[in-house]
CSV table of C-alpha atoms in Angstrom, one decimal:
chain,number,residue,atom,x,y,z
A,1,UNK,CA,127.6,103.5,98.8
A,2,UNK,CA,130.9,102.2,100.1
A,3,UNK,CA,132.7,99.0,101.0
A,4,UNK,CA,132.9,98.2,104.7
A,5,UNK,CA,136.0,98.4,106.9
A,6,UNK,CA,135.8,94.6,107.2
A,7,UNK,CA,135.4,94.2,103.4
A,8,UNK,CA,138.4,96.4,102.8
A,9,UNK,CA,140.5,94.3,105.0
A,10,UNK,CA,139.2,91.0,103.5
A,11,UNK,CA,140.1,92.4,100.1
A,12,UNK,CA,143.6,92.9,101.3
A,13,UNK,CA,143.8,89.2,102.2
A,14,UNK,CA,143.4,88.2,98.6
A,15,UNK,CA,147.0,88.5,97.8
A,16,UNK,CA,148.5,87.2,101.0
A,17,UNK,CA,148.2,83.5,100.7
A,18,UNK,CA,148.1,80.7,98.2
A,19,UNK,CA,144.8,79.7,99.8
A,20,UNK,CA,143.1,82.2,97.6
A,21,UNK,CA,145.0,81.8,94.3
A,22,UNK,CA,142.8,79.3,92.6
A,23,UNK,CA,139.5,80.4,94.0
A,24,UNK,CA,139.1,84.1,93.5
A,25,UNK,CA,140.8,85.8,90.6
A,26,UNK,CA,142.6,88.8,92.2
A,27,UNK,CA,142.9,90.9,89.0
A,28,UNK,CA,139.2,90.4,88.3
A,29,UNK,CA,138.2,91.4,91.8
A,30,UNK,CA,140.2,94.6,91.4
A,31,UNK,CA,138.7,95.3,88.0
A,32,UNK,CA,135.2,94.6,89.3
A,33,UNK,CA,135.7,96.7,92.4
A,34,UNK,CA,136.6,99.7,90.2
A,35,UNK,CA,133.6,99.0,88.0
A,36,UNK,CA,131.3,98.8,91.1
A,37,UNK,CA,132.6,102.0,92.4
A,38,UNK,CA,132.0,103.7,89.1
A,39,UNK,CA,128.5,102.2,88.8
A,40,UNK,CA,127.6,103.4,92.3
A,41,UNK,CA,128.3,107.0,91.5
A,42,UNK,CA,125.1,108.9,92.2
A,43,UNK,CA,123.8,106.3,94.7
A,44,UNK,CA,124.1,108.9,97.5
A,45,UNK,CA,121.6,111.1,95.6
A,46,UNK,CA,119.3,108.1,95.3
A,47,UNK,CA,119.2,107.6,99.0
A,48,UNK,CA,118.6,111.4,99.6
A,49,UNK,CA,115.7,111.1,97.1
A,50,UNK,CA,114.3,108.2,99.1
A,51,UNK,CA,114.9,105.6,96.4
A,52,UNK,CA,117.1,102.8,97.9
A,53,UNK,CA,116.2,100.3,95.1
A,54,UNK,CA,117.6,102.6,92.5
A,55,UNK,CA,120.9,102.8,94.4
A,56,UNK,CA,121.0,99.0,94.5
A,57,UNK,CA,120.1,98.7,90.8
A,58,UNK,CA,123.3,100.7,89.9
A,59,UNK,CA,125.4,97.9,91.4
A,60,UNK,CA,123.4,95.1,89.8
A,61,UNK,CA,124.9,96.1,86.5
A,62,UNK,CA,128.0,94.0,87.3
A,63,UNK,CA,126.1,91.0,88.7
A,64,UNK,CA,126.4,87.7,86.8
A,65,UNK,CA,125.2,84.2,87.7
A,66,UNK,CA,128.1,82.0,88.6
A,67,UNK,CA,130.6,84.8,88.9
A,68,UNK,CA,132.2,84.4,92.4
A,69,UNK,CA,134.3,87.5,92.1
A,70,UNK,CA,131.4,89.8,91.2
A,71,UNK,CA,129.3,88.3,94.1
A,72,UNK,CA,132.3,88.9,96.4
A,73,UNK,CA,132.6,92.6,95.3
A,74,UNK,CA,128.9,93.2,95.5
A,75,UNK,CA,128.7,91.7,99.0
A,76,UNK,CA,131.5,94.0,100.1
A,77,UNK,CA,129.9,97.1,98.6
A,78,UNK,CA,126.6,96.6,100.2
A,79,UNK,CA,127.8,95.3,103.7
A,80,UNK,CA,126.8,98.6,105.4
A,81,UNK,CA,123.8,99.9,103.5
A,82,UNK,CA,122.1,96.6,102.5
A,83,UNK,CA,123.0,93.8,105.0
A,84,UNK,CA,120.5,91.2,103.6
A,85,UNK,CA,121.7,91.6,100.0
A,86,UNK,CA,125.3,91.6,101.1
A,87,UNK,CA,124.8,88.3,103.0
A,88,UNK,CA,123.2,86.7,100.0
A,89,UNK,CA,126.0,87.8,97.7
A,90,UNK,CA,128.7,86.6,100.0
A,91,UNK,CA,127.0,83.2,100.3
A,92,UNK,CA,126.9,83.0,96.5
A,93,UNK,CA,130.6,83.9,96.4
A,94,UNK,CA,131.3,80.9,98.6
A,95,UNK,CA,129.1,78.7,96.5
A,96,UNK,CA,130.5,79.7,93.2
A,97,UNK,CA,134.2,80.2,94.2
A,98,UNK,CA,134.8,77.4,96.6
A,99,UNK,CA,135.9,77.6,100.3
A,100,UNK,CA,138.3,80.4,100.9
A,101,UNK,CA,139.3,82.6,103.9
A,102,UNK,CA,138.4,85.9,102.3
A,103,UNK,CA,134.7,85.0,101.9
A,104,UNK,CA,134.7,83.0,105.1
A,105,UNK,CA,135.8,86.2,106.9
A,106,UNK,CA,132.9,88.1,105.5
A,107,UNK,CA,130.4,85.4,106.4
A,108,UNK,CA,131.9,85.2,109.9
A,109,UNK,CA,131.0,88.9,110.3
A,110,UNK,CA,127.6,88.4,108.8
A,111,UNK,CA,126.8,85.5,111.2
A,112,UNK,CA,128.2,87.5,114.1
A,113,UNK,CA,125.9,90.4,113.2
A,114,UNK,CA,122.9,88.0,113.0
A,115,UNK,CA,123.8,86.5,116.4
A,116,UNK,CA,124.2,83.1,114.7
A,117,UNK,CA,127.1,82.2,116.9
A,118,UNK,CA,127.5,78.5,116.0
A,119,UNK,CA,127.9,79.4,112.3
A,120,UNK,CA,130.1,82.4,113.1
A,121,UNK,CA,132.5,80.3,115.1
A,122,UNK,CA,132.8,77.7,112.4
A,123,UNK,CA,133.6,80.5,109.9
A,124,UNK,CA,136.1,82.2,112.2
A,125,UNK,CA,137.8,78.8,112.7
A,126,UNK,CA,138.1,78.4,108.9
A,127,UNK,CA,139.8,81.8,108.7
A,128,UNK,CA,142.1,80.8,111.5
A,129,UNK,CA,143.0,77.5,109.9
A,130,UNK,CA,144.0,79.4,106.8
A,131,UNK,CA,146.4,81.5,108.9
A,132,UNK,CA,144.4,84.7,108.1
A,133,UNK,CA,142.8,85.6,111.4
A,134,UNK,CA,144.7,88.8,111.9
A,135,UNK,CA,144.5,92.3,113.3
A,136,UNK,CA,141.5,93.0,115.6
A,137,UNK,CA,139.4,90.2,114.0
A,138,UNK,CA,140.2,87.8,116.9
A,139,UNK,CA,138.6,90.2,119.3
A,140,UNK,CA,135.4,90.1,117.3
A,141,UNK,CA,135.6,86.3,117.1
A,142,UNK,CA,135.9,86.2,120.9
A,143,UNK,CA,132.4,87.6,121.2
A,144,UNK,CA,130.6,84.5,119.9
A,145,UNK,CA,132.8,82.2,122.0
A,146,UNK,CA,131.7,84.2,125.0
A,147,UNK,CA,128.0,84.0,123.9
A,148,UNK,CA,128.4,80.2,123.6
A,149,UNK,CA,129.9,79.9,127.1
A,150,UNK,CA,133.3,79.0,125.7
A,151,UNK,CA,135.1,81.5,127.9
A,152,UNK,CA,138.6,80.1,128.0
A,153,UNK,CA,138.6,79.8,124.2
A,154,UNK,CA,137.4,83.4,124.1
A,155,UNK,CA,140.3,84.5,126.3
A,156,UNK,CA,142.8,82.7,124.0
A,157,UNK,CA,141.2,84.2,120.9
A,158,UNK,CA,141.1,87.8,122.4
A,159,UNK,CA,144.8,87.5,123.2
A,160,UNK,CA,145.6,87.1,119.5
A,161,UNK,CA,144.1,90.6,118.7
A,162,UNK,CA,146.3,93.5,117.6
A,163,UNK,CA,144.3,96.7,117.5
A,164,UNK,CA,146.5,98.9,115.5
A,165,UNK,CA,145.1,102.2,114.2
A,166,UNK,CA,142.8,104.1,116.5
A,167,UNK,CA,139.1,103.8,115.6
A,168,UNK,CA,139.3,100.9,113.2
A,169,UNK,CA,138.1,98.3,115.7
A,170,UNK,CA,135.4,100.6,117.0
A,171,UNK,CA,134.3,101.3,113.4
A,172,UNK,CA,133.9,97.6,112.7
A,173,UNK,CA,131.8,97.2,115.9
A,174,UNK,CA,129.6,100.0,114.8
A,175,UNK,CA,129.1,98.4,111.4
A,176,UNK,CA,128.2,95.1,112.9
A,177,UNK,CA,125.9,96.2,115.8
A,178,UNK,CA,125.3,99.9,115.2
A,179,UNK,CA,122.0,101.2,113.9
A,180,UNK,CA,121.4,101.1,110.2
A,181,UNK,CA,122.9,104.1,108.5
A,182,UNK,CA,120.6,107.1,108.9
A,183,UNK,CA,120.5,107.8,105.1
A,184,UNK,CA,119.5,104.2,104.3
A,185,UNK,CA,116.9,104.3,107.0
A,186,UNK,CA,115.5,107.5,105.7
A,187,UNK,CA,115.3,106.1,102.1
A,188,UNK,CA,113.5,103.0,103.3
A,189,UNK,CA,111.0,105.0,105.3
A,190,UNK,CA,110.4,107.4,102.4
A,191,UNK,CA,109.9,104.6,100.0
A,192,UNK,CA,107.3,103.1,102.3
A,193,UNK,CA,105.5,106.4,102.6
A,194,UNK,CA,105.4,106.9,98.8
A,195,UNK,CA,104.2,103.4,98.3
A,196,UNK,CA,101.3,103.9,100.8
A,197,UNK,CA,102.8,101.3,103.1
A,198,UNK,CA,102.9,104.0,105.7
A,199,UNK,CA,100.7,107.1,106.0
A,200,UNK,CA,102.7,108.4,109.0
A,201,UNK,CA,105.7,110.6,108.2
A,202,UNK,CA,107.2,110.2,111.7
A,203,UNK,CA,109.7,107.6,110.8
A,204,UNK,CA,111.0,109.5,107.8
A,205,UNK,CA,111.1,112.6,109.9
A,206,UNK,CA,113.1,110.9,112.6
A,207,UNK,CA,115.8,109.9,110.2
A,208,UNK,CA,115.7,113.1,108.2
A,209,UNK,CA,116.4,115.2,111.3
A,210,UNK,CA,119.3,113.0,112.2
A,211,UNK,CA,121.2,113.8,109.0
A,212,UNK,CA,123.8,116.6,109.1
A,213,UNK,CA,122.6,120.1,108.3
A,214,UNK,CA,125.9,121.9,107.5
A,215,UNK,CA,126.2,120.2,104.0
A,216,UNK,CA,122.6,120.5,103.1
A,217,UNK,CA,121.6,116.8,103.4
A,218,UNK,CA,119.0,117.5,106.0
A,219,UNK,CA,117.4,120.2,103.9
A,220,UNK,CA,117.5,118.0,100.8
A,221,UNK,CA,115.5,115.2,102.4
A,222,UNK,CA,113.1,117.7,104.0
A,223,UNK,CA,112.4,118.9,100.4
A,224,UNK,CA,111.9,115.3,99.3
A,225,UNK,CA,109.4,114.8,102.1
A,226,UNK,CA,107.4,117.8,101.1
A,227,UNK,CA,107.2,116.6,97.6
A,228,UNK,CA,106.0,113.1,98.6
A,229,UNK,CA,103.4,111.8,96.1
A,230,UNK,CA,101.3,110.0,98.7
A,231,UNK,CA,98.3,112.3,99.1
A,232,UNK,CA,97.5,111.0,102.6
A,233,UNK,CA,100.9,112.1,103.8
A,234,UNK,CA,100.1,115.6,102.8
A,235,UNK,CA,97.7,115.8,105.7
A,236,UNK,CA,100.3,114.6,108.2
A,237,UNK,CA,100.7,117.2,111.0
A,238,UNK,CA,104.5,116.8,111.0
A,239,UNK,CA,104.6,117.5,107.2
A,240,UNK,CA,102.2,120.5,107.5
A,241,UNK,CA,104.6,122.0,110.1
A,242,UNK,CA,107.6,121.3,107.9
A,243,UNK,CA,105.9,122.9,104.9
A,244,UNK,CA,105.5,126.1,106.9
A,245,UNK,CA,109.3,126.1,107.4
A,246,UNK,CA,110.0,126.0,103.6
A,247,UNK,CA,111.8,129.4,103.6
A,248,UNK,CA,114.3,128.0,106.2
A,249,UNK,CA,114.7,124.8,104.3
A,250,UNK,CA,115.4,126.7,101.0
A,251,UNK,CA,118.0,128.8,102.8
A,252,UNK,CA,119.7,125.7,104.1
A,253,UNK,CA,119.6,124.2,100.6
A,254,UNK,CA,121.4,127.2,99.3
A,255,UNK,CA,124.0,127.1,102.1
A,256,UNK,CA,124.5,123.4,101.6
A,257,UNK,CA,125.2,123.9,97.9
A,258,UNK,CA,127.6,126.6,98.7
A,259,UNK,CA,129.4,124.4,101.3
A,260,UNK,CA,129.8,121.6,98.7
A,261,UNK,CA,131.1,124.1,96.1
A,262,UNK,CA,133.7,125.4,98.5
A,263,UNK,CA,134.8,122.0,99.4
A,264,UNK,CA,135.3,121.0,95.8
A,265,UNK,CA,137.3,124.1,95.0
A,266,UNK,CA,139.1,124.4,98.4
A,267,UNK,CA,137.8,128.0,98.7
A,268,UNK,CA,137.0,128.5,102.3
A,269,UNK,CA,135.7,131.7,103.9
A,270,UNK,CA,137.7,133.7,106.4
A,271,UNK,CA,136.6,134.3,109.9
A,272,UNK,CA,134.8,137.6,109.2
A,273,UNK,CA,132.9,136.0,106.3
A,274,UNK,CA,131.9,133.0,108.6
A,275,UNK,CA,130.6,135.4,111.2
A,276,UNK,CA,128.5,137.2,108.6
A,277,UNK,CA,127.1,134.0,107.2
A,278,UNK,CA,126.4,132.7,110.7
A,279,UNK,CA,124.4,135.9,111.6
A,280,UNK,CA,122.5,135.5,108.3
A,281,UNK,CA,121.7,131.9,109.1
A,282,UNK,CA,120.5,132.9,112.6
A,283,UNK,CA,118.2,135.6,111.1
A,284,UNK,CA,116.8,133.1,108.5
A,285,UNK,CA,115.9,130.7,111.3
A,286,UNK,CA,114.4,133.5,113.5
A,287,UNK,CA,112.3,134.7,110.6
A,288,UNK,CA,111.0,131.2,109.7
A,289,UNK,CA,110.1,130.5,113.3
A,290,UNK,CA,108.3,133.8,113.7
A,291,UNK,CA,106.4,133.2,110.5
A,292,UNK,CA,105.2,129.8,111.7
A,293,UNK,CA,104.7,130.7,115.3
A,294,UNK,CA,107.2,128.1,116.5
A,295,UNK,CA,109.5,127.8,119.6
A,296,UNK,CA,110.4,131.5,120.2
A,297,UNK,CA,108.3,133.8,122.4
A,298,UNK,CA,104.9,132.3,122.8
A,299,UNK,CA,105.3,130.0,119.8
A,300,UNK,CA,104.5,126.3,120.0
A,301,UNK,CA,106.6,123.3,119.4
A,302,UNK,CA,106.0,121.4,116.1
A,303,UNK,CA,104.0,118.2,116.3
A,304,UNK,CA,107.0,116.1,115.5
A,305,UNK,CA,109.4,115.6,118.5
A,306,UNK,CA,112.2,115.0,116.0
A,307,UNK,CA,111.6,118.3,114.3
A,308,UNK,CA,111.2,120.0,117.7
A,309,UNK,CA,114.6,118.7,118.7
A,310,UNK,CA,116.3,120.1,115.6
A,311,UNK,CA,114.7,123.6,116.1
A,312,UNK,CA,115.4,123.8,119.8
A,313,UNK,CA,119.0,122.7,119.2
A,314,UNK,CA,119.5,125.3,116.4
A,315,UNK,CA,117.8,128.0,118.5
A,316,UNK,CA,120.4,127.4,121.3
A,317,UNK,CA,123.3,127.1,118.8
A,318,UNK,CA,122.5,130.5,117.3
A,319,UNK,CA,121.8,132.0,120.7
A,320,UNK,CA,118.2,133.0,119.9
A,321,UNK,CA,117.2,131.7,123.3
A,322,UNK,CA,118.8,129.9,126.2
A,323,UNK,CA,118.1,126.4,127.5
A,324,UNK,CA,116.5,127.9,130.6
A,325,UNK,CA,114.2,130.1,128.6
A,326,UNK,CA,113.2,127.2,126.3
A,327,UNK,CA,112.6,125.0,129.3
A,328,UNK,CA,110.3,127.6,130.9
A,329,UNK,CA,108.4,128.0,127.7
A,330,UNK,CA,108.1,124.4,126.5
A,331,UNK,CA,108.8,122.2,129.5
A,332,UNK,CA,105.2,121.9,130.6
A,333,UNK,CA,104.1,121.0,127.0
A,334,UNK,CA,106.7,118.3,126.7
A,335,UNK,CA,105.9,116.9,130.1
A,336,UNK,CA,102.2,116.8,129.1
A,337,UNK,CA,103.1,114.8,125.9
A,338,UNK,CA,105.2,112.4,127.9
A,339,UNK,CA,102.6,111.8,130.6
A,340,UNK,CA,99.7,111.6,128.1
A,341,UNK,CA,97.7,108.4,128.0
A,342,UNK,CA,99.1,107.6,124.5
A,343,UNK,CA,102.6,108.3,125.8
A,344,UNK,CA,105.6,110.0,124.1
A,345,UNK,CA,109.0,108.8,125.3
A,346,UNK,CA,110.8,111.0,122.8
A,347,UNK,CA,109.1,114.1,124.3
A,348,UNK,CA,110.4,113.0,127.7
A,349,UNK,CA,113.9,112.6,126.2
A,350,UNK,CA,113.7,116.1,124.8
A,351,UNK,CA,112.5,117.5,128.1
A,352,UNK,CA,115.4,115.7,129.9
A,353,UNK,CA,117.9,117.2,127.4
A,354,UNK,CA,116.6,120.7,128.0
A,355,UNK,CA,116.7,120.1,131.8
A,356,UNK,CA,120.3,118.9,131.5
A,357,UNK,CA,121.3,122.0,129.5
A,358,UNK,CA,119.4,124.3,131.8
A,359,UNK,CA,121.1,122.6,134.9
A,360,UNK,CA,117.6,121.8,136.3
A,361,UNK,CA,118.8,118.9,138.4
A,362,UNK,CA,115.5,118.4,140.3
A,363,UNK,CA,113.5,118.4,137.1
A,364,UNK,CA,115.9,116.0,135.4
A,365,UNK,CA,115.7,113.6,138.4
A,366,UNK,CA,111.9,113.6,138.0
A,367,UNK,CA,112.1,112.9,134.3
A,368,UNK,CA,114.7,110.2,134.7
A,369,UNK,CA,112.5,108.4,137.3
A,370,UNK,CA,109.4,108.7,135.1
A,371,UNK,CA,111.2,107.4,132.1
A,372,UNK,CA,112.6,104.5,134.1
A,373,UNK,CA,109.3,103.5,135.7
A,374,UNK,CA,106.8,104.2,133.0
A,375,UNK,CA,108.7,103.6,129.8
A,376,UNK,CA,111.2,101.1,131.2
A,377,UNK,CA,114.0,102.9,129.3
A,378,UNK,CA,117.5,102.2,130.4
A,379,UNK,CA,118.7,105.6,129.3
A,380,UNK,CA,116.7,107.2,132.0
A,381,UNK,CA,117.8,104.7,134.6
A,382,UNK,CA,121.5,105.3,133.8
A,383,UNK,CA,121.0,109.1,133.9
A,384,UNK,CA,119.2,108.8,137.3
A,385,UNK,CA,122.1,106.8,138.8
A,386,UNK,CA,124.8,109.1,137.2
A,387,UNK,CA,122.9,112.2,138.5
A,388,UNK,CA,123.0,111.2,142.2
A,389,UNK,CA,125.6,112.8,144.4
A,390,UNK,CA,128.1,110.5,146.0
A,391,UNK,CA,130.1,112.5,148.5
A,392,UNK,CA,129.2,111.1,151.9
A,393,UNK,CA,129.2,107.4,152.9
A,394,UNK,CA,125.4,107.6,153.1
A,395,UNK,CA,125.2,109.1,149.6
A,396,UNK,CA,127.5,106.4,148.2
A,397,UNK,CA,125.4,103.7,149.7
A,398,UNK,CA,122.3,105.3,148.1
A,399,UNK,CA,124.0,105.4,144.7
A,400,UNK,CA,125.1,101.8,145.0
A,401,UNK,CA,121.6,100.7,145.9
A,402,UNK,CA,120.1,102.6,143.0
A,403,UNK,CA,122.7,101.2,140.6
A,404,UNK,CA,121.9,97.7,141.7
A,405,UNK,CA,118.2,98.3,141.2
A,406,UNK,CA,118.9,99.6,137.7
A,407,UNK,CA,120.9,96.5,137.0
A,408,UNK,CA,118.0,94.3,138.1
A,409,UNK,CA,115.7,96.1,135.6
A,410,UNK,CA,118.2,96.5,132.8
A,411,UNK,CA,120.7,93.6,133.0
A,412,UNK,CA,121.9,94.0,129.4
A,413,UNK,CA,122.4,97.8,129.3
A,414,UNK,CA,126.1,98.7,128.8
A,415,UNK,CA,125.7,102.0,130.5
A,416,UNK,CA,123.9,100.6,133.5
A,417,UNK,CA,126.5,97.8,133.8
A,418,UNK,CA,129.3,100.3,133.6
A,419,UNK,CA,127.7,102.4,136.4
A,420,UNK,CA,126.9,99.4,138.7
A,421,UNK,CA,130.5,98.1,138.3
A,422,UNK,CA,131.8,101.6,139.2
A,423,UNK,CA,129.3,102.5,141.9
A,424,UNK,CA,127.5,99.2,143.0
A,425,UNK,CA,130.2,97.8,145.2
A,426,UNK,CA,130.0,94.4,143.5
A,427,UNK,CA,132.4,91.6,144.7
A,428,UNK,CA,133.1,88.0,143.9
A,429,UNK,CA,130.8,86.1,141.6
A,430,UNK,CA,128.4,89.0,141.4
A,431,UNK,CA,131.2,91.2,140.0
A,432,UNK,CA,132.3,88.5,137.6
A,433,UNK,CA,128.8,88.1,136.2
A,434,UNK,CA,128.4,91.8,135.7
A,435,UNK,CA,131.8,92.1,134.0
A,436,UNK,CA,130.9,89.3,131.6
A,437,UNK,CA,127.6,91.0,130.8
A,438,UNK,CA,129.3,94.3,130.3
A,439,UNK,CA,131.8,92.8,127.8
A,440,UNK,CA,128.9,91.4,125.7
A,441,UNK,CA,126.9,94.7,126.0
A,442,UNK,CA,129.9,96.8,125.0
A,443,UNK,CA,130.3,94.9,121.8
A,444,UNK,CA,126.7,96.0,121.0
A,445,UNK,CA,127.3,99.6,122.0
A,446,UNK,CA,130.5,101.2,123.3
A,447,UNK,CA,130.1,103.5,126.3
A,448,UNK,CA,133.5,105.2,126.4
A,449,UNK,CA,134.5,108.2,124.4
A,450,UNK,CA,137.8,108.7,122.7
A,451,UNK,CA,140.0,111.2,124.4
A,452,UNK,CA,141.5,112.5,121.1
A,453,UNK,CA,138.7,112.0,118.7
A,454,UNK,CA,134.9,112.8,118.7
A,455,UNK,CA,134.1,109.1,118.5
A,456,UNK,CA,133.5,106.0,120.6
A,457,UNK,CA,136.3,104.1,122.2
A,458,UNK,CA,136.6,100.4,123.0
A,459,UNK,CA,138.6,101.1,126.2
A,460,UNK,CA,135.9,99.9,128.6
A,461,UNK,CA,135.3,96.8,126.5
A,462,UNK,CA,138.9,95.8,126.7
A,463,UNK,CA,139.2,96.8,130.4
A,464,UNK,CA,136.1,94.8,131.3
A,465,UNK,CA,137.3,91.8,129.3
A,466,UNK,CA,140.8,91.8,130.9
A,467,UNK,CA,139.4,92.1,134.4
A,468,UNK,CA,136.8,89.3,133.8
A,469,UNK,CA,139.5,87.1,132.3
A,470,UNK,CA,141.9,87.8,135.3
A,471,UNK,CA,139.2,87.0,137.8
A,472,UNK,CA,138.3,83.7,136.1
A,473,UNK,CA,141.9,82.7,135.8
A,474,UNK,CA,142.6,83.6,139.4
A,475,UNK,CA,139.7,81.5,140.6
A,476,UNK,CA,140.9,78.6,138.5
A,477,UNK,CA,144.4,78.9,140.0
A,478,UNK,CA,143.0,78.9,143.5
A,479,UNK,CA,140.8,75.8,142.9
A,480,UNK,CA,143.4,74.0,141.0
A,481,UNK,CA,141.3,74.0,137.8
C-alpha cells in the first residue's frame, strides 16, 4: 500500500504557504504518515492472499472521528488501491480541517477521476486561488475545462504547466485513469470467489496471470487460487488445469523466494549461474506441460485464455517452441473459440498476438477485421489500419479511407484517433475535431512510448493539445474573434 504521486506532492504543499498553517498540523501529518506506513507493513501479503479488507483494516488503526490530519493521511495512502475509501477520507479531511489547498488538490484529482468536471474545476480554482497550482497539475486541470467546452480557459491553464521529471505526469495520469492495480483487482476477485459471490475463477485468473512472474507474485496467487475454500470453485475448468501445473507453480515459488532473498542481500548470480538457472526453469516448464498435455507437441491449450497466454509466452521466451509452430498447432483452436456462438474475444486477441509474432500478415488481417466487425473492439480496428501498406498513392488512399471508417466506429479511441490524424488526410474543422478528441482520449490512455524508458509518454497528448490550440487561435485571429 503506498501514497500516490499526487498525494506525495500535496503533502509537500503543507509547508509552503500560510494557507495551511491553521488548518492541518504539519507535524501531526508527518507523525501520522509514519504511523500509517508502519501499520501498512504486510498489506502486500494481504492482497496476494486475496484479502483486501485485511489490508484496509491495518490502516484503520490510525483512524479517529474528527481528526482531519488522520483522514488526510489515510486518503493519501489509499488513493491508488482503494479510490472510494480515499475519496471519503479526503472529504472528511475537508469537513474536519476546514478549506485548504492541500485537501482541495486531492479532491480535484478525485473529481477528475470521477468525471465530475464541474466539481473538479471548482476545486482546481480553489487551489489556484491559494497560489498552489504548480508543476504539471495545471495540465490535469485543463482536461475538465476542455470537457466543459471552456477551451480558451483550458489553453491558459495548460500554459501554466511545468512538467519537470520524466514520467511523473504520465504516472499521475495512470493513477487517475488507468486500470485498477492488478494486485488489488486480484484480491477483490478472490474475495468474491471465496464468499460465493462468484463461482467463476476467470476474473481472478485474468488478474493473477497479469502479475509478474520473476519475483514469485504470480506463483503465490496461483497457490492461493488452488487453496480457495469455495467448493464450487474446485470444479472450475481453469482451476483444474491450474492444479495440474502445481509442480511448475511450486518451482516458481521457490525461484521467487530466492529472487527476494538475493535482492535483500544484494547477492546476485553471475552470467554462468543465470544461464544454468534459466535452463533449469525451462526444463521445469517443459516437464509440467508434458505432464499435463498442454501446449507442446499435440498438447491442448488450457481452458483459460489468460493461462494460455502465460504458457504460450513462457514457451516462446524459453525457446521451447517458435511462434510459427505454436500458431500451426493452436491457431485453429483459438479461431474456433473466437468464432463460437458464445464468443471469446480474448481467444481472438491471443490468436492475433501469435499471428503478429509469427509474421502471418494475412491471418492477422483476418483476425483484425473479425474483431472489428463482430466484437466492435477498437484494438483490432487500430491494428487493421496500422497493418495496411501505404507505399503507392492508391495504397495511401485506401489507408486513409480505412482510418476514417475506424474513426466513425470508434470516435473515442486514442489509437484510432492517432492513426486517422496521421493517415486520414484530415483538414480544417474535421482535423480540429479529431485533435480535440485525441487530447481527451490521450488523458485516458497514452499512446506514445518513452524513447528512454519502458513506459508510456505524454508526447502525443502535448503535441495534439498544442496543434489544436494553435488551430483554434489561428481561426480566431482570421475571424477577428
